[in-house]
XYZ file of C-alpha atoms in Angstrom:
605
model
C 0.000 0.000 0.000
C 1.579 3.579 -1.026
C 1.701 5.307 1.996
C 3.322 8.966 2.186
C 6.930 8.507 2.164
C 6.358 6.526 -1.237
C 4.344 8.773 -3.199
C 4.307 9.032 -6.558
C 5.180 12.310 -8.526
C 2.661 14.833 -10.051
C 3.793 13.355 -13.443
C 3.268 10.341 -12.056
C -0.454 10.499 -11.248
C -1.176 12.366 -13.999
C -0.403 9.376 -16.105
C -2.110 6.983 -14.252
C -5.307 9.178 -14.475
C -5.056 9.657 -18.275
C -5.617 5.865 -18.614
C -8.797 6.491 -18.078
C -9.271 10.585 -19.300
C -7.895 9.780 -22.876
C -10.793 7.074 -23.449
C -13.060 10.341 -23.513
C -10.345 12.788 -25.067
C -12.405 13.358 -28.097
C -15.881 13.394 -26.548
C -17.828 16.722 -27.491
C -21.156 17.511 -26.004
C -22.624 17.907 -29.430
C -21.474 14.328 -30.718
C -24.225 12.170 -31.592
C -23.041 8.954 -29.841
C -25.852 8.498 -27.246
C -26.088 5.267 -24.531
C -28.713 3.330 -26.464
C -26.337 3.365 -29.869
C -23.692 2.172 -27.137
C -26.242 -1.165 -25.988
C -26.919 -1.616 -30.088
C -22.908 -1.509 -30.377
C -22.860 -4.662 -27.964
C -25.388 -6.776 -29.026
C -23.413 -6.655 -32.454
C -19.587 -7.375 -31.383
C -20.554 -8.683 -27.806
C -23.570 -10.807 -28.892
C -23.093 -13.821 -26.865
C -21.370 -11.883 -23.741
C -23.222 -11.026 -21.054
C -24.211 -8.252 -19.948
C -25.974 -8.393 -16.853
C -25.877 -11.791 -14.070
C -28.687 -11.842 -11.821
C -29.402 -15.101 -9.807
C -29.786 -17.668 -11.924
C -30.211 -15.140 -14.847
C -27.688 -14.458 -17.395
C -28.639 -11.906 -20.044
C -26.388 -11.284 -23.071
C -25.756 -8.035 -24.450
C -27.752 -9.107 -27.665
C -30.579 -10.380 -25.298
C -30.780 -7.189 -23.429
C -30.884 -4.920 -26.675
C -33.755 -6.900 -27.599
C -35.445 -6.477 -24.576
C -35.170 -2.748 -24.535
C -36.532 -2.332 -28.224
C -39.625 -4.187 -26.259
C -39.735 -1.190 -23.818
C -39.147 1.259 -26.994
C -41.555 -0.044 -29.178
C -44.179 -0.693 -26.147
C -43.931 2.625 -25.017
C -44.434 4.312 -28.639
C -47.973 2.160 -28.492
C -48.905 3.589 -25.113
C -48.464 6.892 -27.008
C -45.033 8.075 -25.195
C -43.173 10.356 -27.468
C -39.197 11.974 -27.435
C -38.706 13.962 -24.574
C -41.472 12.651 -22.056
C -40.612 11.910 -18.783
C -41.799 8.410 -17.942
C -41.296 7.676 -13.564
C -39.727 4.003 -12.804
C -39.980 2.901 -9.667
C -38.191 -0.908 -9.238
C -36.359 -2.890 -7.024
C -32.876 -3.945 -8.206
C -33.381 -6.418 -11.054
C -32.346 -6.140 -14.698
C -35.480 -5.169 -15.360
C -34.878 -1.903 -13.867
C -31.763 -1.145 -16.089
C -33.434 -2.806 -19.486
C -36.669 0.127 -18.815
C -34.450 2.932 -18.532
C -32.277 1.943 -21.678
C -35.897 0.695 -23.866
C -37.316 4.352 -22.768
C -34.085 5.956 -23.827
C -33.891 4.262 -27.446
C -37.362 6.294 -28.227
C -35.797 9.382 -26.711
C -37.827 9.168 -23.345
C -36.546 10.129 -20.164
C -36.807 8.186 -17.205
C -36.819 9.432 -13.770
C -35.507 7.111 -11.401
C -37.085 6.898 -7.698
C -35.736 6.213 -4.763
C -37.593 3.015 -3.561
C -37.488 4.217 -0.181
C -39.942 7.265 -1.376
C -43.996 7.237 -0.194
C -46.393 9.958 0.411
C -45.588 13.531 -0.439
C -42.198 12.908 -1.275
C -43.398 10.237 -3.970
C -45.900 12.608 -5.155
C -43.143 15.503 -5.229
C -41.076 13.229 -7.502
C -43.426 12.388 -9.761
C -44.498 16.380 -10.114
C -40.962 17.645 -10.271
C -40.331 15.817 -13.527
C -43.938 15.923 -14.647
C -44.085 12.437 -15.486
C -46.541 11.191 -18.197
C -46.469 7.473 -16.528
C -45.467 5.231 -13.898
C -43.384 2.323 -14.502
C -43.638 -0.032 -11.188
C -42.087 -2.924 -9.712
C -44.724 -5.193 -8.548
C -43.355 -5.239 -5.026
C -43.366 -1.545 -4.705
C -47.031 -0.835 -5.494
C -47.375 -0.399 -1.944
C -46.211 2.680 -2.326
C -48.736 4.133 -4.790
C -51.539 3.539 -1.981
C -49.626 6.068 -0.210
C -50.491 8.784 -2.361
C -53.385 11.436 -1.447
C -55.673 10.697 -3.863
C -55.114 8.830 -7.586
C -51.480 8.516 -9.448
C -53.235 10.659 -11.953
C -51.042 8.676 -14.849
C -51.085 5.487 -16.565
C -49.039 2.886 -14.021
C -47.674 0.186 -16.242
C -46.843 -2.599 -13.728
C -44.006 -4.839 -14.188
C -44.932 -8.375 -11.903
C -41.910 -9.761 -11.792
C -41.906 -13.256 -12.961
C -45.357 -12.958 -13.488
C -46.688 -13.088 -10.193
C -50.105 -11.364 -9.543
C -50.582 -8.102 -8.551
C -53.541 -6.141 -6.913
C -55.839 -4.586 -9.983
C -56.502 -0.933 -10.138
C -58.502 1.754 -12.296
C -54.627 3.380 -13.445
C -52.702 0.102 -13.263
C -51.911 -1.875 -16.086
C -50.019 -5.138 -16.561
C -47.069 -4.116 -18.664
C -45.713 -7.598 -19.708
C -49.057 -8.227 -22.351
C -47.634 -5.066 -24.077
C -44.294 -6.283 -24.083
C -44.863 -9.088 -25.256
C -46.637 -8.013 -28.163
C -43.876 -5.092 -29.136
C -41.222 -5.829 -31.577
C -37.624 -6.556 -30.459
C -36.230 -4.957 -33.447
C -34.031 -1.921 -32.724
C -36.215 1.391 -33.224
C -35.874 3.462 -36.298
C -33.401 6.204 -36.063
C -35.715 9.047 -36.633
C -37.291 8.492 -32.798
C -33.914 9.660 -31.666
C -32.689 11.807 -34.813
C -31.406 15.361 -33.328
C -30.617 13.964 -29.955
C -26.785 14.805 -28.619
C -24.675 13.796 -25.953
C -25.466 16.545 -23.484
C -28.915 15.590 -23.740
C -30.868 14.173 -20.855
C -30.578 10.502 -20.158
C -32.605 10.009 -16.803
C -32.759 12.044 -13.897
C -31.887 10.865 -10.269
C -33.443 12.452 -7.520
C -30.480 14.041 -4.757
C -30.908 12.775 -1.472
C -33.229 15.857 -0.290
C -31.261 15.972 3.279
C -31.785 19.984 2.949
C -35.593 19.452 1.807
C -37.629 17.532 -1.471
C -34.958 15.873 -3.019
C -34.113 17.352 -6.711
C -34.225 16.097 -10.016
C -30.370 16.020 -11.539
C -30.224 16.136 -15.382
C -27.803 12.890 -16.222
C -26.671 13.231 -19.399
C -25.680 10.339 -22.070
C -22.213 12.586 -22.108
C -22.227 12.098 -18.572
C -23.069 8.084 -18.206
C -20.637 7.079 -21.269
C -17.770 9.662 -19.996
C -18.074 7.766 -16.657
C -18.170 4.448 -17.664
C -14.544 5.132 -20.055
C -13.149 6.517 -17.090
C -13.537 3.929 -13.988
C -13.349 1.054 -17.076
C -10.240 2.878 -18.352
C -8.777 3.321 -14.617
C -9.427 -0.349 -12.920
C -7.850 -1.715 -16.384
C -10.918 -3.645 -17.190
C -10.047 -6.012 -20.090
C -12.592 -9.296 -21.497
C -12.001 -11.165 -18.167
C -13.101 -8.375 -16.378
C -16.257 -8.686 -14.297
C -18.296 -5.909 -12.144
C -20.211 -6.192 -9.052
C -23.323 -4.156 -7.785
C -24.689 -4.103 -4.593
C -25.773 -0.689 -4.559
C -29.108 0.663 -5.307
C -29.657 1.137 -9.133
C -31.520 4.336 -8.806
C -28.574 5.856 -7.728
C -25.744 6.902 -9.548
C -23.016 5.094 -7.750
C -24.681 1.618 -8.805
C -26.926 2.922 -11.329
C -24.772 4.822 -13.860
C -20.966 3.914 -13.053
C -21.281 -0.080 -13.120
C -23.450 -0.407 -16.060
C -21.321 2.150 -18.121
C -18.602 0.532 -17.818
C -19.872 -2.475 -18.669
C -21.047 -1.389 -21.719
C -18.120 0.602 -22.716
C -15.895 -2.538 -22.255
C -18.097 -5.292 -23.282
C -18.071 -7.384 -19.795
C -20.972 -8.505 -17.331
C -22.102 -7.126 -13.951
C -22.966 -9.040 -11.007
C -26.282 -7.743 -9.441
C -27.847 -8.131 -6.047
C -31.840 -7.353 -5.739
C -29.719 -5.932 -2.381
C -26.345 -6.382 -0.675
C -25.743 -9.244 1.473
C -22.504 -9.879 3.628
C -23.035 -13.327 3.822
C -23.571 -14.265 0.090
C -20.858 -11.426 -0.936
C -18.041 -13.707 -1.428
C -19.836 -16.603 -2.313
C -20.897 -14.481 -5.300
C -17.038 -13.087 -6.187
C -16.175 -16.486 -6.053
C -18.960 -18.016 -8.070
C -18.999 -15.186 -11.102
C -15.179 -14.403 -10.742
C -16.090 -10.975 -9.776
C -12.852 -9.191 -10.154
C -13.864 -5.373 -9.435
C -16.792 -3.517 -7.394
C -18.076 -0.321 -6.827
C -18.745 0.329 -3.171
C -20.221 2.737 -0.426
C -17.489 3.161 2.956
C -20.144 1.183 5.115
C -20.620 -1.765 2.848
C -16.909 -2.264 3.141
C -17.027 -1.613 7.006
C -20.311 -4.452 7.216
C -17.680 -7.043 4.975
C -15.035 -6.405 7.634
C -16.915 -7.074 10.566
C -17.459 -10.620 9.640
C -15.683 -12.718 11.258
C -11.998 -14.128 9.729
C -11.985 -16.921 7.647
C -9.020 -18.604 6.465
C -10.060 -18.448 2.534
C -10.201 -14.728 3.157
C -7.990 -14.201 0.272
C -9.272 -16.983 -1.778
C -11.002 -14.950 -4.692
C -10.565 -12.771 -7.837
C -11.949 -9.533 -6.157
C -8.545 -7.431 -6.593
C -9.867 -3.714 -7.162
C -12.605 -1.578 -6.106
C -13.928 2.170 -6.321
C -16.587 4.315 -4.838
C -16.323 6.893 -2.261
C -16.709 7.071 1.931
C -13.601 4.510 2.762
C -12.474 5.597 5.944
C -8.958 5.230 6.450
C -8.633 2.352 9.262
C -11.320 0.063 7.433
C -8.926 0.979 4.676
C -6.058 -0.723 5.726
C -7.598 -3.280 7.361
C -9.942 -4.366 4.511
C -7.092 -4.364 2.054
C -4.514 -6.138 4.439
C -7.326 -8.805 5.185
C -8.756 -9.680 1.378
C -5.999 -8.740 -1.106
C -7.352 -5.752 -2.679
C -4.496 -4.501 -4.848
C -5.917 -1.263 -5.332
C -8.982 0.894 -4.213
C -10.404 4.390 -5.965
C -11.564 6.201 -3.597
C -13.560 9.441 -5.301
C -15.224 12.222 -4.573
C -18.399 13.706 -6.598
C -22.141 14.244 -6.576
C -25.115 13.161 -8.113
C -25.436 16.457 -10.173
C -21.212 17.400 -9.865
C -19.510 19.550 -13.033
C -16.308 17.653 -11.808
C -14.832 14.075 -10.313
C -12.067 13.455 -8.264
C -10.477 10.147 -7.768
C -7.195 8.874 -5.830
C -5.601 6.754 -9.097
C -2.019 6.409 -6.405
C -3.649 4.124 -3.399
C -2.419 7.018 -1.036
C -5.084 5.379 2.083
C -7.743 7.926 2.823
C -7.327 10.733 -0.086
C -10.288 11.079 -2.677
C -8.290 12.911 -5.621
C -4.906 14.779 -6.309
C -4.819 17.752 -8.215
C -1.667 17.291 -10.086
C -1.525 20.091 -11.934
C -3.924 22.771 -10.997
C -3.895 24.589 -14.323
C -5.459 22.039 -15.831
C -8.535 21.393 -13.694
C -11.796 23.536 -13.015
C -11.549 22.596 -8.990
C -10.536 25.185 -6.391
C -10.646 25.141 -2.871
C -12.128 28.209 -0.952
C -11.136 28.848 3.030
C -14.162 27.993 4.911
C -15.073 30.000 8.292
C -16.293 27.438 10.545
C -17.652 30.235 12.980
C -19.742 32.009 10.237
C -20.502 28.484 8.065
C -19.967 30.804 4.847
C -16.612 31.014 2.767
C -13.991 33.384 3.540
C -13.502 36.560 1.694
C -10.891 39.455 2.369
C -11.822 42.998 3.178
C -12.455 43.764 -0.520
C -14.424 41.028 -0.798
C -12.588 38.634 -2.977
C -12.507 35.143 -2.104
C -9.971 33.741 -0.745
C -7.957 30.289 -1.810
C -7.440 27.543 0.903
C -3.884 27.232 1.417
C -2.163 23.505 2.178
C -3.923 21.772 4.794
C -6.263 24.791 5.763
C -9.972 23.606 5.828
C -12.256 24.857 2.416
C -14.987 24.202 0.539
C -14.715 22.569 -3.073
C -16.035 24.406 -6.124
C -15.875 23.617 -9.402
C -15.883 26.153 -12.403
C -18.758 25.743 -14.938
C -17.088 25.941 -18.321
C -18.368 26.590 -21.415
C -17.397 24.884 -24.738
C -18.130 21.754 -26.091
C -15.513 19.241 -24.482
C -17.189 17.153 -21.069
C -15.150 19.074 -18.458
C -17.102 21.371 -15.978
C -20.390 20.543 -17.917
C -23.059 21.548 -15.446
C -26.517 19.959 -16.385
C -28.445 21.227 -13.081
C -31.903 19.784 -12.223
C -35.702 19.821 -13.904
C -35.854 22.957 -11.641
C -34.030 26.335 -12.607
C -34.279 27.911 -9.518
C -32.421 24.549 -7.697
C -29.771 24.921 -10.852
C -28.971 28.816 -10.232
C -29.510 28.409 -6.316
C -26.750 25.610 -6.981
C -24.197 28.015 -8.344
C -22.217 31.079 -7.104
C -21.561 33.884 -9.903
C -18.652 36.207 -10.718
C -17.077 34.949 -7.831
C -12.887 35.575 -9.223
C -13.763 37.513 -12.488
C -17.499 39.109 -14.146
C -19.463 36.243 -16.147
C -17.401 33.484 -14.135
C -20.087 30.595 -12.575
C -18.429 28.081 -9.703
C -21.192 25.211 -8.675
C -20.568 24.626 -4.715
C -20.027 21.135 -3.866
C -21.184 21.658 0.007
C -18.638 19.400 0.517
C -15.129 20.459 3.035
C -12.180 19.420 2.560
C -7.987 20.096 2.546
C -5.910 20.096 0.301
C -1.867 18.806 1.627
C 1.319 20.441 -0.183
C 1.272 17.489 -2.743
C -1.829 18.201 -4.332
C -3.879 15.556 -2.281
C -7.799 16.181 -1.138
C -8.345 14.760 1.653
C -12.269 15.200 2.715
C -13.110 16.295 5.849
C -16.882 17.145 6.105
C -20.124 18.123 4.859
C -20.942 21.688 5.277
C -22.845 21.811 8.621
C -21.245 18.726 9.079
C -18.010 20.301 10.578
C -18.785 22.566 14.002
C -17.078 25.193 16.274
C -16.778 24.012 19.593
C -14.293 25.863 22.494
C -12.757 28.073 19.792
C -11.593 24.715 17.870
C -13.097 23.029 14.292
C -14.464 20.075 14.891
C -14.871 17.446 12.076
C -17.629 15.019 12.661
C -16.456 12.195 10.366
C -12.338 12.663 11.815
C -14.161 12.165 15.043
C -16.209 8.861 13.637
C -13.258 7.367 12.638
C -11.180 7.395 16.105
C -13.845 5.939 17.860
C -15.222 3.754 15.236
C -12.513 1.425 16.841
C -13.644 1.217 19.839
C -14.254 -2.463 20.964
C -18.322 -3.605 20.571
C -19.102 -0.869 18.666
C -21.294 -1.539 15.473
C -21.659 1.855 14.376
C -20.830 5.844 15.098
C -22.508 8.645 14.414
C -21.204 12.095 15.287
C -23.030 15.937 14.862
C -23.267 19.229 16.758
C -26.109 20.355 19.268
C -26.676 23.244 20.293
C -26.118 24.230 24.210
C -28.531 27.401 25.368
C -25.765 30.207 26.433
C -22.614 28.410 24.488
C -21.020 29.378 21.372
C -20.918 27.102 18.483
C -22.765 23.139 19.234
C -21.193 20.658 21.265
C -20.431 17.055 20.256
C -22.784 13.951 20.266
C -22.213 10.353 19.195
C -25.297 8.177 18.116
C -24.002 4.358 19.087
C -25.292 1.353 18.162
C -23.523 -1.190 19.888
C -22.800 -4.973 18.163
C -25.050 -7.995 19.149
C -23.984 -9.133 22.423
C -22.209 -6.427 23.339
C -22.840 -3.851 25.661
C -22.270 0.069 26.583
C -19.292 0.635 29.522
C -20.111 4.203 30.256
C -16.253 4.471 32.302
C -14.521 2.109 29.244
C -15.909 4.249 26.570
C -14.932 8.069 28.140
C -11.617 6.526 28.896
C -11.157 5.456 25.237
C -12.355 8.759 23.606
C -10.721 10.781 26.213
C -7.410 8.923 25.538
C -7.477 9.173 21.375
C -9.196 13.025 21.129
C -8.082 16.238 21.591
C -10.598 17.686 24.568
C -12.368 19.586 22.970
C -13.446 17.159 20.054
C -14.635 14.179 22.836
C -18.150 14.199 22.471
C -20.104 16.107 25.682
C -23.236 13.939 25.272
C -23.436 10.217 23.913
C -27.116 8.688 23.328
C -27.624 4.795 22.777
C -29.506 3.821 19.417
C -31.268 0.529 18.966
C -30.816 1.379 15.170
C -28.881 3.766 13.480
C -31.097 6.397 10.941
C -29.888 6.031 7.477
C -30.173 6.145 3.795
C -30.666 3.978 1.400
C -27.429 4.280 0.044
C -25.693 3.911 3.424
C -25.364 7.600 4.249
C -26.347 7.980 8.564
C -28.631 10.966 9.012
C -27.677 13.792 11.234
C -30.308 16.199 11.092
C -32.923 14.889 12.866
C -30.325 13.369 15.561
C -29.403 16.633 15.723
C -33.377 18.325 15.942
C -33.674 15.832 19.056
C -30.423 16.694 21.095
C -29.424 15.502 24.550
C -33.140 15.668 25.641
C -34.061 11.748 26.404
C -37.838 13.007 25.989
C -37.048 14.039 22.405
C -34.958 10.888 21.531
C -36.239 8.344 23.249
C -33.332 6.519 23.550
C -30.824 6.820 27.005
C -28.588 9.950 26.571
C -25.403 10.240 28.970
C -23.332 13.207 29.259
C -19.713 13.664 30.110
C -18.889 13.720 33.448
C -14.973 14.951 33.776
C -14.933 14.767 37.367
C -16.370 10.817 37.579
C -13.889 9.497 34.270
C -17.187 8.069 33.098
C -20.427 9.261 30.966
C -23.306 9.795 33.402
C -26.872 9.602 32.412
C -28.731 13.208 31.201
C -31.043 14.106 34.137
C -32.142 17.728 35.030
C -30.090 16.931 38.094
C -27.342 16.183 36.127
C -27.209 18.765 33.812
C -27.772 21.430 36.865
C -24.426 19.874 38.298
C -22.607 19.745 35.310
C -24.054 23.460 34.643
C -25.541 22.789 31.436
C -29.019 24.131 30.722
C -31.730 21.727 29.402
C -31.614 21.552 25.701
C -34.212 23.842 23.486
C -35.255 21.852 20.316
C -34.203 24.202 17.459
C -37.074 24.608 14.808
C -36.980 22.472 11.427
């Protein structure tokens, strides 16, 4: 593992991140090539390979093309046209990815739902993108029923297998029309005038600050990433992906499959991921890369050693959240020869990823003249960027804490294309203007991080994420990781509350602790006391039976944060610090009168 004494030059880097840049070197924005032409590619030179392994399904690439002509030419029936937004709402299946691509080859959008969303937030997805129809997974249908009031569009039902599914005055059984649509790739003239920077699908942002948005994903955008991570992990014809993530998301939904189709080689899918079939399915489909989320890896580690550990053919991986100890320990444990640790967003005019397997950075910037990424101080105090007396804004220097921005440039080349969401006030609210010259536009990435003297990003928060606490900066996720290793621990989850009277918020930990083991109140202040600086040991800790999170393995901190140290608002025990006993004490008025905190005052949402 390259650790910092071995690092490799600027030049260095730079030439292992071209392997995968000059695959898209002459990509324009106005180039015709879109993803459905890619699929029709395949199922000429890769006929017989396959494209996507699902159970005891195999589907070639030739197979797959002729399933999505079934979507394409179904959907043309149903009276779809080029340009129509059509909502798909699926479990992870290959039926999911075979919609999106059938809608695509007659020039319809899909917009892909998180299958977590019900109620208003289901109806404010299917209104943001003004959907004409619903296509459904049998097994989420559920979820309709939770709407006030009718879909209010056709609901074409996909029953897996087909199993039955509860009738209704919108629904419709999509397999009769599927069957009876032609599997002959659509005539050219449904998609004649379409570019690359038009819209593929859109994926709905995670909505953590509100109704999650709809981000524009280009076909620039889904074949430039594919090149890239193919391009970068060295994927040749023995080359096999895994997914375990959810397909509605762009980590698993638009990364593995584009690769896959830029290269010609299968993807393992999972309807979800599952530690204890995980190697028996790298072992089974010779799985020799997979894109991951930091707590998936974390979940693989904590099962317990085996001595065929490193009997398999998983040897690289990307994706983004890897926290540096499950890092090294992951990689020491299973043979990974290299991991790609990124940094991006859903709707991000940029990408970062470490190409040099320096453990815990997301990127480099090699040569900063060459990239639309900047790093702006961040005031911690203020939560706003730094700017000096004129009112410029200022740079980060090495190490010093900033926010990542990203020029939106104009042209036709890929780099710092910004496609924004279905709404324009979410695109310009998204964007900071004339910021270093007049006419400039920078999109903010919300995201903190540092920059070291070689060029390295290293990410340290989330803005909010990162709080002021006795004069210091406090980094939530820095603080995750040191106790993270604390014995018994399943999982960590650190914010800021506020204290009535006290500058900045003081730090909590969320615990869950592992089956069979339990919270030491003494053990754990000794252990936190004895790794953090004091100011960044957490003043209150509260017990969770289960830890809040998303879909995609993200651990929610506002409402944690909405609840505080008040056990009436959590529910759950709360302890406080207790210097003077060595131990956390449980969060009584008494307590807190002792300790001379004042009871905590539930901010509003």
């Amino acid at each position: 593992m390259t650790e910092s004494s071995l690092r490799p030059t600027r030049d260095e880097s730079m030439a292992r991140l071209m392997k995968g840049a000059s695959r898209v070197a002459g990509f324009t924005r106005d180039m015709p090539l879109l993803v459905p032409d890619r699929l029709e590619a395949r199922a000429i030179d890769s006929a017989d390979t396959p494209f996507i392994l699902f159970e005891d399904q195999r589907i070639t690439f030739a197979e797959a093309n002729r399933r999505a002509n079934r979507v394409a030419h179904a959907a043309r029936a149903l009276g779809l046209q080029r340009g129509d937004a059509v909502a798909l709402l699926m479990n992870n299946r290959p039926e999911f990815v075979l919609a999106w691509l059938g809608l695509a080859k007659a020039g319809i959008i899909a917009a892909l739902i998180n299958t977590s969303a019900a109620g208003p937030v289901l109806r404010h997805a299917l209104t943001a993108v003004n959907a004409r129809a619903v296509i459904v997974g049998a097994e989420l249908l559920d979820a309709l029923d939770t709407l006030d009031g009718p879909v209010g569009m056709p609901v074409l039902v996909d029953a897996e297998g087909g199993a039955p599914f509860a009738p209704g005055p919108e629904r419709q059984d999509l397999a009769p029309l599927l069957a009876a649509a032609a599997d002959t790739d659509p005539p050219a003239a449904w998609r004649e005038g379409l570019v690359a920077s038009d819209t593929l699908y859109l994926i709905f942002t995670s909505g953590t600050t509100g109704l999650p948005k709809a981000a524009k994903m280009s076909h620039l955008r889904f074949l430039s990433s594919g090149e890239m991570m193919g391009g970068l992990m060295d994927f040749d014809k023995d080359s096999v992906f895994y997914c375990v993530l959810p397909l509605y998301h762009g980590a698993g939904g638009m990364v593995v499959p584009s690769a896959c189709l830029a290269f010609g080689v299968p993807f393992v899918l999972r309807r979800k991921f599952s530690r204890s079939r995980f190697w028996d399915d790298v072992r089974r489909h010779r799985i020799t890369a997979m894109y991951y989320i930091g707590e998936v890896v974390r979940y693989l580690l904590a099962a317990e050693p085996r001595p065929d550990d490193r009997d398999h053919t998983l040897r690289k991986m990307a994706g983004a959240g890897l926290k540096p100890d499950i890092w090294r320990a992951f990689t020491e444990r299973f043979g990974i020869e290299q991991v790609f640790e990124g940094l991006g967003a859903t709707e991000a005019n940029y990408g970062l990823t470490n190409v040099d397997n320096v453990v815990g950075a997301v990127g480099r910037i090699t040569h900063p003249e060459y990239t639309n990424v900047r790093v702006q101080r961040w005031d911690v105090d203020a939560g706003e960027p730094v700017r000096d007396a004129e009112g410029r804004p200022v740079l980060a220097g090495p190490d010093e804490i900033g926010e990542l921005i990203a020029e939106v440039l104009p042209g036709n080349g890929p780099g710092g294309f910004f496609e924004g969401y279905t709404s324009a006030e979410a695109t310009e609210a998204k964007q900071v203007r004339n910021l270093f010259r007049p006419g400039d536009a920078w999109v903010r990435s919300g995201d903190l991080v540092r920059m070291d003297a070689d060029g390295y990003i290293w990410f340290v928060d989330r803005v909010g994420d990162t709080f002021r606490w006795k004069s210091e900066n406090v980094s939530t996720q820095e603080i995750e990781t040191v106790l993270s290793a604390y014995p018994g621990l399943d999982m960590v989850n650190v914010y800021g509350v506020r204290v009535p009277g006290a500058e900045g918020r003081a730090g909590m930990a969320a615990l869950t602790m592992a089956p069979g083991a339990s919270f030491d109140p003494a053990a754990f202040h000794a252990f936190a006391s004895g790794r953090l600086a004091t100011y960044a040991v957490p003043l209150f800790v509260r017990l969770c039976a289960t830890m809040d999170m998303t879909t995609t393995y993200k651990l929610r901190k506002l409402p944690f944060q909405r609840q505080g140290y008040d056990p009436a608002l959590t529910g759950e025990p709360v302890f406080v610090s207790d210097p003077q006993a060595g131990a956390y004490v449980p969060v009584t008025p008494e307590t807190l009168e002792r300790l001379g905190i004042p009871p905590f005052q539930q901010e509003e949402a």
